[in-house]
PDB file of C-alpha atoms in Angstrom:
ATOM      1  CA  UNK Q   1      62.966 117.619  89.888  1.00 36.00           C
ATOM      2  CA  UNK Q   2      64.128 115.726  86.849  1.00 39.00           C
ATOM      3  CA  UNK Q   3      67.287 116.743  85.124  1.00 40.00           C
ATOM      4  CA  UNK Q   4      70.805 115.774  84.467  1.00 40.00           C
ATOM      5  CA  UNK Q   5      72.347 114.229  87.570  1.00 42.00           C
ATOM      6  CA  UNK Q   6      75.027 116.402  89.104  1.00 42.00           C
ATOM      7  CA  UNK Q   7      78.526 115.076  88.650  1.00 42.00           C
ATOM      8  CA  UNK Q   8      80.070 114.476  92.043  1.00 51.00           C
ATOM      9  CA  UNK Q   9      83.550 115.270  90.785  1.00 56.00           C
ATOM     10  CA  UNK Q  10      84.028 118.324  88.646  1.00 69.00           C
ATOM     11  CA  UNK Q  11      86.767 118.360  86.034  1.00 75.00           C
ATOM     12  CA  UNK Q  12      89.686 120.253  87.500  1.00 77.00           C
ATOM     13  CA  UNK Q  13      92.405 121.876  85.470  1.00 85.00           C
ATOM     14  CA  UNK Q  14      95.996 120.818  86.071  1.00 89.00           C
ATOM     15  CA  UNK Q  15      97.961 123.592  84.435  1.00 89.00           C
ATOM     16  CA  UNK Q  16     100.548 124.237  87.109  1.00 94.00           C
ATOM     17  CA  UNK Q  17     102.598 122.464  89.775  1.00 96.00           C
ATOM     18  CA  UNK Q  18     100.369 124.112  92.387  1.00 94.00           C
ATOM     19  CA  UNK Q  19      97.310 122.473  90.791  1.00 94.00           C
ATOM     20  CA  UNK Q  20      99.044 119.088  90.602  1.00 96.00           C
ATOM     21  CA  UNK Q  21     100.300 119.220  94.191  1.00 96.00           C
ATOM     22  CA  UNK Q  22      96.826 119.995  95.497  1.00 94.00           C
ATOM     23  CA  UNK Q  23      95.498 116.844  93.804  1.00 95.00           C
ATOM     24  CA  UNK Q  24      98.234 114.408  94.862  1.00 95.00           C
ATOM     25  CA  UNK Q  25      96.253 112.693  97.600  1.00 96.00           C
ATOM     26  CA  UNK Q  26      93.244 112.119  95.377  1.00 94.00           C
ATOM     27  CA  UNK Q  27      95.446 111.002  92.465  1.00 96.00           C
ATOM     28  CA  UNK Q  28      97.142 108.365  94.607  1.00 96.00           C
ATOM     29  CA  UNK Q  29      93.886 107.108  96.066  1.00 94.00           C
ATOM     30  CA  UNK Q  30      92.387 106.981  92.560  1.00 94.00           C
ATOM     31  CA  UNK Q  31      89.583 109.386  93.433  1.00 93.00           C
ATOM     32  CA  UNK Q  32      90.015 111.760  90.521  1.00 94.00           C
ATOM     33  CA  UNK Q  33      87.439 111.710  87.765  1.00 94.00           C
ATOM     34  CA  UNK Q  34      88.888 110.328  84.491  1.00 94.00           C
ATOM     35  CA  UNK Q  35      89.201 113.766  82.882  1.00 94.00           C
ATOM     36  CA  UNK Q  36      91.138 115.291  85.768  1.00 94.00           C
ATOM     37  CA  UNK Q  37      93.230 112.151  86.092  1.00 95.00           C
ATOM     38  CA  UNK Q  38      94.242 112.433  82.463  1.00 95.00           C
ATOM     39  CA  UNK Q  39      95.083 116.159  82.957  1.00 94.00           C
ATOM     40  CA  UNK Q  40      97.191 115.218  85.964  1.00 96.00           C
ATOM     41  CA  UNK Q  41      99.108 112.572  84.023  1.00 96.00           C
ATOM     42  CA  UNK Q  42      99.681 114.980  81.129  1.00 95.00           C
ATOM     43  CA  UNK Q  43     101.219 117.450  83.563  1.00 96.00           C
ATOM     44  CA  UNK Q  44     103.520 114.733  84.927  1.00 96.00           C
ATOM     45  CA  UNK Q  45     104.761 113.995  81.407  1.00 96.00           C
ATOM     46  CA  UNK Q  46     106.091 117.529  81.020  1.00 95.00           C
ATOM     47  CA  UNK Q  47     107.093 118.308  84.616  1.00 96.00           C
ATOM     48  CA  UNK Q  48     110.028 116.420  86.207  1.00 96.00           C
ATOM     49  CA  UNK Q  49     109.661 118.537  89.368  1.00 95.00           C
ATOM     50  CA  UNK Q  50     106.160 117.201  89.957  1.00 97.00           C
ATOM     51  CA  UNK Q  51     107.311 113.658  89.193  1.00 97.00           C
ATOM     52  CA  UNK Q  52     110.037 114.076  91.835  1.00 96.00           C
ATOM     53  CA  UNK Q  53     107.544 115.541  94.286  1.00 97.00           C
ATOM     54  CA  UNK Q  54     105.091 112.701  93.653  1.00 97.00           C
ATOM     55  CA  UNK Q  55     107.780 110.012  94.100  1.00 97.00           C
ATOM     56  CA  UNK Q  56     109.058 111.488  97.347  1.00 97.00           C
ATOM     57  CA  UNK Q  57     105.494 111.982  98.648  1.00 97.00           C
ATOM     58  CA  UNK Q  58     104.778 108.295  97.928  1.00 97.00           C
ATOM     59  CA  UNK Q  59     108.055 107.257  99.532  1.00 96.00           C
ATOM     60  CA  UNK Q  60     107.167 109.263 102.641  1.00 96.00           C
ATOM     61  CA  UNK Q  61     103.819 107.478 102.894  1.00 96.00           C
ATOM     62  CA  UNK Q  62     105.550 104.131 102.529  1.00 95.00           C
ATOM     63  CA  UNK Q  63     108.176 104.905 105.191  1.00 94.00           C
ATOM     64  CA  UNK Q  64     105.587 106.348 107.578  1.00 94.00           C
ATOM     65  CA  UNK Q  65     103.422 103.248 107.284  1.00 93.00           C
ATOM     66  CA  UNK Q  66     106.341 100.914 107.638  1.00 91.00           C
ATOM     67  CA  UNK Q  67     107.968 102.584 110.647  1.00 85.00           C
ATOM     68  CA  UNK Q  68     104.802 103.447 112.530  1.00 82.00           C
ATOM     69  CA  UNK Q  69     103.454  99.923 112.153  1.00 79.00           C
ATOM     70  CA  UNK Q  70     106.667  98.349 113.349  1.00 72.00           C
ATOM     71  CA  UNK Q  71     106.396  99.714 116.879  1.00 62.00           C
TER      72      UNK Q  71
ATOM     73  CA  UNK Z   1      66.963  84.498 117.341  1.00 37.00           C
ATOM     74  CA  UNK Z   2      68.710  84.421 120.704  1.00 41.00           C
ATOM     75  CA  UNK Z   3      66.776  84.898 123.885  1.00 39.00           C
ATOM     76  CA  UNK Z   4      68.212  86.484 126.954  1.00 40.00           C
ATOM     77  CA  UNK Z   5      67.173  85.796 130.530  1.00 41.00           C
ATOM     78  CA  UNK Z   6      68.318  87.631 133.613  1.00 38.00           C
ATOM     79  CA  UNK Z   7      68.761  86.160 137.086  1.00 41.00           C
ATOM     80  CA  UNK Z   8      69.862  87.857 140.260  1.00 38.00           C
ATOM     81  CA  UNK Z   9      72.365  86.135 142.494  1.00 38.00           C
ATOM     82  CA  UNK Z  10      74.746  87.167 145.256  1.00 39.00           C
ATOM     83  CA  UNK Z  11      77.119  88.548 142.661  1.00 37.00           C
ATOM     84  CA  UNK Z  12      74.512  90.760 141.091  1.00 38.00           C
ATOM     85  CA  UNK Z  13      72.783  90.391 137.774  1.00 38.00           C
ATOM     86  CA  UNK Z  14      73.625  87.366 135.713  1.00 43.00           C
ATOM     87  CA  UNK Z  15      72.923  87.374 132.010  1.00 42.00           C
ATOM     88  CA  UNK Z  16      72.097  84.119 130.310  1.00 45.00           C
ATOM     89  CA  UNK Z  17      71.827  83.918 126.611  1.00 45.00           C
ATOM     90  CA  UNK Z  18      70.533  80.725 125.037  1.00 45.00           C
ATOM     91  CA  UNK Z  19      74.072  80.089 123.938  1.00 47.00           C
ATOM     92  CA  UNK Z  20      77.012  78.494 125.639  1.00 47.00           C
ATOM     93  CA  UNK Z  21      79.832  80.848 126.717  1.00 50.00           C
ATOM     94  CA  UNK Z  22      81.664  79.697 123.602  1.00 53.00           C
ATOM     95  CA  UNK Z  23      78.786  80.918 121.483  1.00 72.00           C
ATOM     96  CA  UNK Z  24      78.707  84.229 123.290  1.00 78.00           C
ATOM     97  CA  UNK Z  25      82.339  84.664 122.358  1.00 83.00           C
ATOM     98  CA  UNK Z  26      81.307  84.289 118.735  1.00 84.00           C
ATOM     99  CA  UNK Z  27      78.774  87.103 119.028  1.00 87.00           C
ATOM    100  CA  UNK Z  28      79.237  90.210 116.904  1.00 90.00           C
ATOM    101  CA  UNK Z  29      80.728  93.317 118.488  1.00 92.00           C
ATOM    102  CA  UNK Z  30      77.386  95.039 118.159  1.00 91.00           C
ATOM    103  CA  UNK Z  31      75.511  92.232 119.955  1.00 90.00           C
ATOM    104  CA  UNK Z  32      78.033  92.301 122.808  1.00 92.00           C
ATOM    105  CA  UNK Z  33      77.630  96.051 123.201  1.00 92.00           C
ATOM    106  CA  UNK Z  34      73.866  95.556 123.354  1.00 90.00           C
ATOM    107  CA  UNK Z  35      74.370  93.063 126.185  1.00 91.00           C
ATOM    108  CA  UNK Z  36      76.514  95.596 128.029  1.00 92.00           C
ATOM    109  CA  UNK Z  37      73.971  98.357 127.457  1.00 91.00           C
ATOM    110  CA  UNK Z  38      70.904  96.365 128.391  1.00 90.00           C
ATOM    111  CA  UNK Z  39      72.193  93.933 131.014  1.00 90.00           C
ATOM    112  CA  UNK Z  40      75.469  95.461 132.195  1.00 89.00           C
ATOM    113  CA  UNK Z  41      77.184  92.228 131.134  1.00 90.00           C
ATOM    114  CA  UNK Z  42      80.770  92.221 132.326  1.00 89.00           C
ATOM    115  CA  UNK Z  43      81.392  89.048 130.378  1.00 91.00           C
ATOM    116  CA  UNK Z  44      80.471  90.844 127.169  1.00 92.00           C
ATOM    117  CA  UNK Z  45      82.753  93.720 128.151  1.00 92.00           C
ATOM    118  CA  UNK Z  46      85.608  91.309 128.779  1.00 92.00           C
ATOM    119  CA  UNK Z  47      85.086  89.751 125.359  1.00 93.00           C
ATOM    120  CA  UNK Z  48      85.083  93.146 123.654  1.00 93.00           C
ATOM    121  CA  UNK Z  49      88.282  94.088 125.467  1.00 93.00           C
ATOM    122  CA  UNK Z  50      89.910  90.791 124.496  1.00 93.00           C
ATOM    123  CA  UNK Z  51      89.214  91.654 120.894  1.00 94.00           C
ATOM    124  CA  UNK Z  52      90.226  95.299 120.956  1.00 95.00           C
ATOM    125  CA  UNK Z  53      92.620  95.929 123.858  1.00 93.00           C
ATOM    126  CA  UNK Z  54      95.698  95.707 121.663  1.00 93.00           C
ATOM    127  CA  UNK Z  55      94.236  97.950 118.995  1.00 93.00           C
ATOM    128  CA  UNK Z  56      93.114 100.517 121.584  1.00 95.00           C
ATOM    129  CA  UNK Z  57      96.589 100.512 123.111  1.00 93.00           C
ATOM    130  CA  UNK Z  58      98.375 100.743 119.753  1.00 93.00           C
ATOM    131  CA  UNK Z  59      96.245 103.660 118.548  1.00 93.00           C
ATOM    132  CA  UNK Z  60      96.550 105.476 121.884  1.00 93.00           C
ATOM    133  CA  UNK Z  61     100.313 104.971 121.930  1.00 91.00           C
ATOM    134  CA  UNK Z  62     100.754 106.384 118.440  1.00 90.00           C
ATOM    135  CA  UNK Z  63      98.702 109.455 119.320  1.00 90.00           C
ATOM    136  CA  UNK Z  64     100.133 110.122 122.805  1.00 89.00           C
ATOM    137  CA  UNK Z  65     103.642 108.716 122.232  1.00 85.00           C
ATOM    138  CA  UNK Z  66     103.689 107.694 125.886  1.00 86.00           C
ATOM    139  CA  UNK Z  67     103.217 104.180 127.282  1.00 89.00           C
ATOM    140  CA  UNK Z  68     101.666 105.329 130.567  1.00 86.00           C
ATOM    141  CA  UNK Z  69      99.190 107.571 128.782  1.00 88.00           C
ATOM    142  CA  UNK Z  70      98.325 104.730 126.400  1.00 91.00           C
ATOM    143  CA  UNK Z  71      97.661 102.411 129.369  1.00 91.00           C
ATOM    144  CA  UNK Z  72      95.477 105.103 130.941  1.00 90.00           C
ATOM    145  CA  UNK Z  73      93.552 105.468 127.697  1.00 93.00           C
ATOM    146  CA  UNK Z  74      92.891 101.704 127.651  1.00 93.00           C
ATOM    147  CA  UNK Z  75      91.532 101.872 131.217  1.00 91.00           C
ATOM    148  CA  UNK Z  76      89.433 104.930 130.586  1.00 92.00           C
ATOM    149  CA  UNK Z  77      88.015 103.594 127.327  1.00 94.00           C
ATOM    150  CA  UNK Z  78      87.129 100.284 128.996  1.00 93.00           C
ATOM    151  CA  UNK Z  79      85.094 102.187 131.591  1.00 91.00           C
ATOM    152  CA  UNK Z  80      83.533 104.383 128.939  1.00 93.00           C
ATOM    153  CA  UNK Z  81      82.406 101.370 126.894  1.00 94.00           C
ATOM    154  CA  UNK Z  82      80.709 100.016 130.025  1.00 92.00           C
ATOM    155  CA  UNK Z  83      79.133 103.319 131.019  1.00 91.00           C
ATOM    156  CA  UNK Z  84      78.149 104.565 127.608  1.00 92.00           C
ATOM    157  CA  UNK Z  85      77.251 101.365 125.782  1.00 92.00           C
ATOM    158  CA  UNK Z  86      73.657 102.659 125.671  1.00 91.00           C
ATOM    159  CA  UNK Z  87      74.765 105.588 123.507  1.00 91.00           C
ATOM    160  CA  UNK Z  88      76.125 103.281 120.808  1.00 91.00           C
ATOM    161  CA  UNK Z  89      73.871 103.456 117.771  1.00 85.00           C
ATOM    162  CA  UNK Z  90      73.296  99.985 116.476  1.00 76.00           C
ATOM    163  CA  UNK Z  91      73.110 101.214 112.890  1.00 79.00           C
ATOM    164  CA  UNK Z  92      76.736 102.316 113.030  1.00 80.00           C
ATOM    165  CA  UNK Z  93      79.926 100.268 113.081  1.00 87.00           C
ATOM    166  CA  UNK Z  94      81.282  99.374 116.503  1.00 91.00           C
ATOM    167  CA  UNK Z  95      84.888  99.994 115.427  1.00 91.00           C
ATOM    168  CA  UNK Z  96      84.026 103.562 114.364  1.00 92.00           C
ATOM    169  CA  UNK Z  97      82.455 104.240 117.779  1.00 93.00           C
ATOM    170  CA  UNK Z  98      85.434 102.674 119.527  1.00 94.00           C
ATOM    171  CA  UNK Z  99      87.990 104.690 117.559  1.00 94.00           C
ATOM    172  CA  UNK Z 100      86.014 107.804 118.494  1.00 94.00           C
ATOM    173  CA  UNK Z 101      86.261 106.939 122.200  1.00 95.00           C
ATOM    174  CA  UNK Z 102      89.978 106.169 121.911  1.00 95.00           C
ATOM    175  CA  UNK Z 103      90.972 109.225 119.921  1.00 95.00           C
ATOM    176  CA  UNK Z 104      88.804 111.579 122.019  1.00 94.00           C
ATOM    177  CA  UNK Z 105      90.437 110.298 125.170  1.00 93.00           C
ATOM    178  CA  UNK Z 106      93.968 110.415 123.739  1.00 93.00           C
ATOM    179  CA  UNK Z 107      93.552 113.895 122.249  1.00 91.00           C
ATOM    180  CA  UNK Z 108      91.959 115.290 125.407  1.00 89.00           C
ATOM    181  CA  UNK Z 109      94.813 113.825 127.456  1.00 86.00           C
ATOM    182  CA  UNK Z 110      97.351 115.560 125.211  1.00 83.00           C
ATOM    183  CA  UNK Z 111      95.515 118.850 125.453  1.00 80.00           C
ATOM    184  CA  UNK Z 112      95.414 118.664 129.236  1.00 76.00           C
ATOM    185  CA  UNK Z 113      99.080 117.867 129.522  1.00 70.00           C
ATOM    186  CA  UNK Z 114     100.084 120.426 126.899  1.00 60.00           C
ATOM    187  CA  UNK Z 115     103.285 118.473 126.769  1.00 55.00           C
ATOM    188  CA  UNK Z 116     104.145 119.285 123.259  1.00 53.00           C
ATOM    189  CA  UNK Z 117     104.559 122.206 121.009  1.00 57.00           C
ATOM    190  CA  UNK Z 118     103.161 121.959 117.554  1.00 62.00           C
ATOM    191  CA  UNK Z 119     104.843 123.683 114.656  1.00 73.00           C
ATOM    192  CA  UNK Z 120     103.292 125.686 111.879  1.00 79.00           C
ATOM    193  CA  UNK Z 121     102.947 123.345 108.948  1.00 82.00           C
ATOM    194  CA  UNK Z 122     102.935 126.322 106.599  1.00 84.00           C
ATOM    195  CA  UNK Z 123     106.700 126.621 106.995  1.00 84.00           C
ATOM    196  CA  UNK Z 124     107.067 123.159 105.471  1.00 89.00           C
ATOM    197  CA  UNK Z 125     104.592 123.359 102.628  1.00 92.00           C
ATOM    198  CA  UNK Z 126     105.901 123.517  99.057  1.00 93.00           C
ATOM    199  CA  UNK Z 127     106.274 127.035  97.726  1.00 92.00           C
ATOM    200  CA  UNK Z 128     105.208 128.154  94.286  1.00 94.00           C
ATOM    201  CA  UNK Z 129     106.014 131.043  91.947  1.00 92.00           C
ATOM    202  CA  UNK Z 130     103.260 133.436  90.923  1.00 91.00           C
ATOM    203  CA  UNK Z 131     102.825 131.382  87.752  1.00 92.00           C
ATOM    204  CA  UNK Z 132     102.087 128.285  89.893  1.00 92.00           C
ATOM    205  CA  UNK Z 133     105.314 126.388  89.292  1.00 91.00           C
ATOM    206  CA  UNK Z 134     107.616 125.075  91.994  1.00 92.00           C
ATOM    207  CA  UNK Z 135     109.629 127.920  93.516  1.00 92.00           C
ATOM    208  CA  UNK Z 136     112.565 125.720  94.414  1.00 88.00           C
ATOM    209  CA  UNK Z 137     113.796 123.920  91.322  1.00 87.00           C
ATOM    210  CA  UNK Z 138     114.808 121.339  90.568  1.00 92.00           C
ATOM    211  CA  UNK Z 139     112.801 119.282  93.052  1.00 93.00           C
ATOM    212  CA  UNK Z 140     115.136 116.410  93.907  1.00 93.00           C
ATOM    213  CA  UNK Z 141     113.792 112.878  93.686  1.00 95.00           C
ATOM    214  CA  UNK Z 142     115.389 111.265  96.738  1.00 94.00           C
ATOM    215  CA  UNK Z 143     112.916 108.363  96.861  1.00 94.00           C
ATOM    216  CA  UNK Z 144     115.444 105.804  95.636  1.00 93.00           C
ATOM    217  CA  UNK Z 145     118.342 106.948  97.776  1.00 90.00           C
ATOM    218  CA  UNK Z 146     116.832 107.676 101.186  1.00 89.00           C
ATOM    219  CA  UNK Z 147     117.339 104.194 102.586  1.00 86.00           C
ATOM    220  CA  UNK Z 148     120.899 104.015 101.229  1.00 86.00           C
ATOM    221  CA  UNK Z 149     121.830 107.415 102.578  1.00 84.00           C
ATOM    222  CA  UNK Z 150     120.222 107.281 106.012  1.00 84.00           C
ATOM    223  CA  UNK Z 151     120.200 104.408 108.496  1.00 87.00           C
ATOM    224  CA  UNK Z 152     116.838 102.797 109.232  1.00 86.00           C
ATOM    225  CA  UNK Z 153     116.908 103.897 112.857  1.00 88.00           C
ATOM    226  CA  UNK Z 154     117.536 107.464 111.833  1.00 90.00           C
ATOM    227  CA  UNK Z 155     114.622 107.465 109.382  1.00 91.00           C
ATOM    228  CA  UNK Z 156     112.428 106.075 112.138  1.00 91.00           C
ATOM    229  CA  UNK Z 157     113.586 108.763 114.530  1.00 92.00           C
ATOM    230  CA  UNK Z 158     112.945 111.549 111.966  1.00 93.00           C
ATOM    231  CA  UNK Z 159     109.414 110.266 111.341  1.00 93.00           C
ATOM    232  CA  UNK Z 160     108.631 109.808 115.025  1.00 90.00           C
ATOM    233  CA  UNK Z 161     109.900 113.284 115.926  1.00 91.00           C
ATOM    234  CA  UNK Z 162     107.997 114.847 113.047  1.00 93.00           C
ATOM    235  CA  UNK Z 163     104.833 113.022 114.122  1.00 92.00           C
ATOM    236  CA  UNK Z 164     105.180 114.567 117.578  1.00 88.00           C
ATOM    237  CA  UNK Z 165     105.339 118.013 116.028  1.00 89.00           C
ATOM    238  CA  UNK Z 166     101.946 117.558 114.391  1.00 91.00           C
ATOM    239  CA  UNK Z 167      98.871 118.776 116.252  1.00 89.00           C
ATOM    240  CA  UNK Z 168      97.023 116.009 118.160  1.00 90.00           C
ATOM    241  CA  UNK Z 169      94.255 115.936 115.545  1.00 92.00           C
ATOM    242  CA  UNK Z 170      96.600 115.848 112.537  1.00 93.00           C
ATOM    243  CA  UNK Z 171      98.621 113.095 114.184  1.00 93.00           C
ATOM    244  CA  UNK Z 172      95.450 111.131 114.879  1.00 94.00           C
ATOM    245  CA  UNK Z 173      94.394 111.472 111.228  1.00 96.00           C
ATOM    246  CA  UNK Z 174      97.774 110.043 110.131  1.00 96.00           C
ATOM    247  CA  UNK Z 175      97.569 107.168 112.648  1.00 94.00           C
ATOM    248  CA  UNK Z 176      94.030 106.231 111.627  1.00 95.00           C
ATOM    249  CA  UNK Z 177      94.878 106.427 107.930  1.00 95.00           C
ATOM    250  CA  UNK Z 178      98.368 104.964 107.675  1.00 92.00           C
ATOM    251  CA  UNK Z 179      98.320 102.437 110.520  1.00 90.00           C
ATOM    252  CA  UNK Z 180      94.696 101.540 111.106  1.00 92.00           C
ATOM    253  CA  UNK Z 181      93.865 101.910 107.397  1.00 92.00           C
ATOM    254  CA  UNK Z 182      90.527 103.622 107.950  1.00 94.00           C
ATOM    255  CA  UNK Z 183      89.012 105.306 104.909  1.00 94.00           C
ATOM    256  CA  UNK Z 184      88.719 109.090 104.862  1.00 95.00           C
ATOM    257  CA  UNK Z 185      84.928 109.006 105.468  1.00 94.00           C
ATOM    258  CA  UNK Z 186      85.504 106.635 108.425  1.00 95.00           C
ATOM    259  CA  UNK Z 187      88.120 108.979 109.876  1.00 96.00           C
ATOM    260  CA  UNK Z 188      85.666 111.832 109.418  1.00 94.00           C
ATOM    261  CA  UNK Z 189      83.044 109.950 111.433  1.00 93.00           C
ATOM    262  CA  UNK Z 190      85.515 109.117 114.201  1.00 94.00           C
ATOM    263  CA  UNK Z 191      86.810 112.668 114.553  1.00 94.00           C
ATOM    264  CA  UNK Z 192      83.672 114.602 113.627  1.00 92.00           C
ATOM    265  CA  UNK Z 193      85.330 116.152 110.570  1.00 93.00           C
ATOM    266  CA  UNK Z 194      84.131 116.485 106.992  1.00 94.00           C
ATOM    267  CA  UNK Z 195      85.809 114.218 104.438  1.00 94.00           C
ATOM    268  CA  UNK Z 196      87.276 117.345 102.848  1.00 93.00           C
ATOM    269  CA  UNK Z 197      88.809 118.379 106.166  1.00 94.00           C
ATOM    270  CA  UNK Z 198      90.242 114.883 106.690  1.00 95.00           C
ATOM    271  CA  UNK Z 199      91.841 114.918 103.244  1.00 95.00           C
ATOM    272  CA  UNK Z 200      93.237 118.400 103.792  1.00 93.00           C
ATOM    273  CA  UNK Z 201      94.789 117.464 107.139  1.00 95.00           C
ATOM    274  CA  UNK Z 202      96.188 114.183 105.822  1.00 96.00           C
ATOM    275  CA  UNK Z 203      97.690 115.824 102.731  1.00 96.00           C
ATOM    276  CA  UNK Z 204      99.344 118.616 104.718  1.00 95.00           C
ATOM    277  CA  UNK Z 205     100.655 116.159 107.321  1.00 96.00           C
ATOM    278  CA  UNK Z 206     102.164 113.973 104.590  1.00 96.00           C
ATOM    279  CA  UNK Z 207     103.789 117.003 102.945  1.00 96.00           C
ATOM    280  CA  UNK Z 208     105.155 118.044 106.346  1.00 96.00           C
ATOM    281  CA  UNK Z 209     106.654 114.583 106.962  1.00 96.00           C
ATOM    282  CA  UNK Z 210     108.052 114.598 103.434  1.00 96.00           C
ATOM    283  CA  UNK Z 211     109.669 117.995 103.990  1.00 95.00           C
ATOM    284  CA  UNK Z 212     111.203 116.834 107.274  1.00 94.00           C
ATOM    285  CA  UNK Z 213     112.785 113.857 105.513  1.00 93.00           C
ATOM    286  CA  UNK Z 214     113.987 116.048 102.628  1.00 93.00           C
ATOM    287  CA  UNK Z 215     115.652 118.534 104.972  1.00 91.00           C
ATOM    288  CA  UNK Z 216     117.386 115.738 106.884  1.00 88.00           C
ATOM    289  CA  UNK Z 217     118.751 114.463 103.581  1.00 86.00           C
ATOM    290  CA  UNK Z 218     120.125 117.908 102.822  1.00 86.00           C
ATOM    291  CA  UNK Z 219     117.528 118.964 100.255  1.00 85.00           C
ATOM    292  CA  UNK Z 220     115.031 121.811 100.120  1.00 81.00           C
ATOM    293  CA  UNK Z 221     111.753 121.206 101.965  1.00 78.00           C
ATOM    294  CA  UNK Z 222     109.750 122.258  98.899  1.00 73.00           C
TER     295      UNK Z 222
END
């Protein structure tokens, strides 16, 4: 059936820290659609708690990779 | 195209490919598995194991956290490749099939031994107010200070202990993602999980490891 192709990624709202936290993995792996990505970044601009959470989440990934690969 | 001829001798079946042994060693993983499946070629098995033994061992060790278990997994997987080579689908990637064999064996070993207790990850997930904002504020950004505040060996020990507290499947997801660098769809194929389930497990495991580090640094888990 012809019609508008379905968008694989729906625009998600990022109004709260809960929303942002649930999208962290996809944000870091650059899987968010451009609209949601821009919402996510807007939230980061006004929320130092989410910036701190994001930085420590990234640091944890980095340390996990580094220490698990060493041994 | 290569041709294969089979001869019987006192040692059993001998597989000859119109290639020198050196050429056989250049064969793709998939072509070697076909030789094992169709001609029970031990030479092909040996070549596969030369290529992957270390990776099998490393993955098994990270999942089981025990050298003896990891050695056992290598042995068992070697036998399974030989016995089940016929079940390998040539349209799929050999490494995906191999990771499936390794992780199945390692996880089943852990379940049999029931050596470890897993913790509820929920206790370590960030908490939120009814309005959706962080319940514990301010969230401290310790990313720049962790390595100054805690010795390397201690960080390693915190991460290793926390890894052992994850369920065998969650731990395997972390190992395949962070060490083996498989994509989420590849991990899904290996473990028989949907991509959504892989992402969910990986995200929660990362947040758990993050919380463990935060607590050790004297901050709130959330």
